[in-house]
Short mmCIF file of C-alpha atoms and ligand atoms in Angstrom, two decimals:
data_model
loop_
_atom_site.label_atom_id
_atom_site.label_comp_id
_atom_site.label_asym_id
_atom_site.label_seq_id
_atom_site.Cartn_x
_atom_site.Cartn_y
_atom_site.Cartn_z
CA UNK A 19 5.66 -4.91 10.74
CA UNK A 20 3.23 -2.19 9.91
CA UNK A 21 0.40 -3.05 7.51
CA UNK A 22 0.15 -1.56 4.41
CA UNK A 23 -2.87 0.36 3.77
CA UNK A 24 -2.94 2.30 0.78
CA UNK A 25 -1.03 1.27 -2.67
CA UNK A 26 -0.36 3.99 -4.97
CA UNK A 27 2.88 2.25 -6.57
CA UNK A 28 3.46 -0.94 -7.93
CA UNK A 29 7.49 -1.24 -8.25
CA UNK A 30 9.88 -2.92 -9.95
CA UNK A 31 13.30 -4.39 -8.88
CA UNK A 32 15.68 -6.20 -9.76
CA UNK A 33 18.48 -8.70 -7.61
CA UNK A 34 21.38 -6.52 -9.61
CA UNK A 35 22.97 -10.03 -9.76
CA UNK A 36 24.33 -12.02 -13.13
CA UNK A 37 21.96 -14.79 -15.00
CA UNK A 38 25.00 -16.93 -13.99
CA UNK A 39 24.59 -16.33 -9.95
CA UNK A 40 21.25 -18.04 -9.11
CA UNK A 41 19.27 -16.53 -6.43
CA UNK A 42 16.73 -18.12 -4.91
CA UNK A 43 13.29 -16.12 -2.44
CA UNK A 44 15.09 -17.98 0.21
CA UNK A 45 18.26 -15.92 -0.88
CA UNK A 46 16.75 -12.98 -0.62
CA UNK A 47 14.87 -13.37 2.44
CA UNK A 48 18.37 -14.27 4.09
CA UNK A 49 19.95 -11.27 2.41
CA UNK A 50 17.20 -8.95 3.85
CA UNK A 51 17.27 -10.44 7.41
CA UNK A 52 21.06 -10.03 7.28
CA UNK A 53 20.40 -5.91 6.89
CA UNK A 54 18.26 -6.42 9.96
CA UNK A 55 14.61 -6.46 8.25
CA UNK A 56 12.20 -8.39 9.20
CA UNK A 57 12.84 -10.74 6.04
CA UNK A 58 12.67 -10.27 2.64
CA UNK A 59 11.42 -7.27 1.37
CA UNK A 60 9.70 -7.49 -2.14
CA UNK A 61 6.32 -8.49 -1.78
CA UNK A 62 6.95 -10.70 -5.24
CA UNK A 63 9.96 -12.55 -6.92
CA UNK A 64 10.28 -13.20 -10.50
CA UNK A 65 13.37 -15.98 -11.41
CA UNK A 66 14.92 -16.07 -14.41
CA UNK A 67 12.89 -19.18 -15.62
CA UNK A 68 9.30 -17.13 -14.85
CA UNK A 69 8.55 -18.93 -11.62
CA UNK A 70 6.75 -16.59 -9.29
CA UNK A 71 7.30 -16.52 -5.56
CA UNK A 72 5.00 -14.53 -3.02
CA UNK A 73 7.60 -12.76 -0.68
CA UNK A 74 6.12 -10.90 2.16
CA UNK A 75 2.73 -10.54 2.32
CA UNK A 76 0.44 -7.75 0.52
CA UNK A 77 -0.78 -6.63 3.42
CA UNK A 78 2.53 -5.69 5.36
CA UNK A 79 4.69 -2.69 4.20
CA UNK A 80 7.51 -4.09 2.68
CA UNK A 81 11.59 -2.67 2.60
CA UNK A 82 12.12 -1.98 -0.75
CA UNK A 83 12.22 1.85 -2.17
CA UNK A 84 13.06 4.43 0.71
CA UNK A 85 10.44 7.01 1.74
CA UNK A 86 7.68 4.96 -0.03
CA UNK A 87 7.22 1.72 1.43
CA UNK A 88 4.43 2.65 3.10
CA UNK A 89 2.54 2.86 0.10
CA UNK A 90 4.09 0.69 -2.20
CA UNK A 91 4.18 -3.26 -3.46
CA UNK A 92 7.60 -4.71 -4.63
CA UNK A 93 8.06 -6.94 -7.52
CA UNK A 94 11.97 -7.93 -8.24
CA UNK A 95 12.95 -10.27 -10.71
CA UNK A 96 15.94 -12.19 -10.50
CA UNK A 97 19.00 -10.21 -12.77
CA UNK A 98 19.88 -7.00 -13.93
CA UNK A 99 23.29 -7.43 -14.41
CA UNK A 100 25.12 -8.56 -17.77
CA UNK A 101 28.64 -11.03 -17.00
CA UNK A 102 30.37 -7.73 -17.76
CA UNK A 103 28.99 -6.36 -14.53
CA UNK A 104 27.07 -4.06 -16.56
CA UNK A 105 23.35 -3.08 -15.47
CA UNK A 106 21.68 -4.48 -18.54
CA UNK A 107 18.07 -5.72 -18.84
CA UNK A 108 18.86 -9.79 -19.09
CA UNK A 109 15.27 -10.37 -18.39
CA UNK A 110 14.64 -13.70 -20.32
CA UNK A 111 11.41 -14.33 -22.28
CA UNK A 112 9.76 -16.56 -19.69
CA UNK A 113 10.57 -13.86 -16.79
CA UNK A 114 8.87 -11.14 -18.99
CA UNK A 115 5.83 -12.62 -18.97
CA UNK A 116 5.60 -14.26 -15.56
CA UNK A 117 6.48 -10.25 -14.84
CA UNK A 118 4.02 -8.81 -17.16
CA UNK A 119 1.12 -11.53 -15.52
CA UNK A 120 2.02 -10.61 -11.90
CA UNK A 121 2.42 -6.89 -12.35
CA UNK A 122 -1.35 -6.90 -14.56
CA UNK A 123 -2.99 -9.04 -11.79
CA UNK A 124 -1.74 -6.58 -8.88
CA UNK A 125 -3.13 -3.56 -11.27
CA UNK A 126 -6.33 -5.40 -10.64
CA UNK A 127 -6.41 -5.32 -7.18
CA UNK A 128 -4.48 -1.76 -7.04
CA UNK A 129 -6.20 -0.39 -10.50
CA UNK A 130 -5.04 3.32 -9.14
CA UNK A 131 -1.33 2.39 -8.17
CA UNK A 132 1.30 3.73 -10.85
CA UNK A 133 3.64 1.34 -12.34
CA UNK A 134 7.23 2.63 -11.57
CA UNK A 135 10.63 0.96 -11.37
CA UNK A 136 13.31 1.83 -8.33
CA UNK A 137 15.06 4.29 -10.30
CA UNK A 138 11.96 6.39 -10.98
CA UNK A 139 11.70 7.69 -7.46
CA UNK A 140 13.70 10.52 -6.59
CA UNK A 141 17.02 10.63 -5.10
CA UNK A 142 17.26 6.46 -6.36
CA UNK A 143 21.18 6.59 -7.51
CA UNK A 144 21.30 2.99 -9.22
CA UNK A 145 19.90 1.50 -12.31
CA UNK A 146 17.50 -1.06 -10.67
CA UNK A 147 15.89 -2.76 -12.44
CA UNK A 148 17.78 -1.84 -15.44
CA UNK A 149 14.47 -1.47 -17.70
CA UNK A 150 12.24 1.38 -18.25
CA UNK A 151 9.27 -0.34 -16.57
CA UNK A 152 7.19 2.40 -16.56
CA UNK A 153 7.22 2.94 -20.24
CA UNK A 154 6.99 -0.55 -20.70
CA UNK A 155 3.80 -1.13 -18.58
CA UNK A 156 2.29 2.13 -19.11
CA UNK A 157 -0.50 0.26 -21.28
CA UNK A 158 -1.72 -2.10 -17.91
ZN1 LIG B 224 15.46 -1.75 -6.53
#
């Protein structure tokens, strides 16, 4: 794994799974091997009860947005999907503000990185992660 050296983008992702499918870091990190990564690829997991999980570390270039991992940190909370099968934003209170925390501490450390989610990047054709996080975090 390459390390990461500069961060211009903080972005955010989401499983594209239904609140009623749990999905554990340990999940993901099985998922991501399974694609033939070196493990999971978000540098940061949200679940649906707020709980936040490191992923792989800050300093390694993680798998997550094509073309702009190497200057990028993932942050993916656990959803995105309504029972319907519908992207929807199901993020529930607790998650929004475990997301909001993590996403104002890494502005900290990154305070030039733009706040973007998946679909904002060009060429992205899904709705990941099924909010508009950069309007919503465009005051961090
Ligand atoms: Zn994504």
């Amino acid at each position: 794994m390459s390390k990461l050296k500069e961060v211009k983008y903080l972005v955010v992702h989401c499983t594209a799974t239904k609140l009623s499918q749990r999905v554990s870091v340990e999940d993901i990190d099985r998922w991501h091997k399974a694609q033939g990564w070196s493990g999971i690829g978000y540098h940061w997991y949200v679940d649906r009860d707020g709980h936040i999980f490191p992923g792989r570390s800050e300093h390694q270039t993680g798998a997550h947005v094509k073309g702009y991992n190497h200057c990028s940190i993932g942050i993916c909370y656990e959803g995105g999907i309504n029972e319907q099968g519908q992207p929807a934003d199901t993020r529930t209170p607790a998650q929004k503000a475990a997301l909001l925390f993590i996403i104002k501490d890494l502005k900290q450390s990154y305070p030039n990185a733009i706040i973007l989610g998946h679909h904002d990047f060009p060429n992205v054709h899904k709705s990941c992660p099924c909010f508009d996080a950069r309007k919503e975090y465009a005051v961090l």
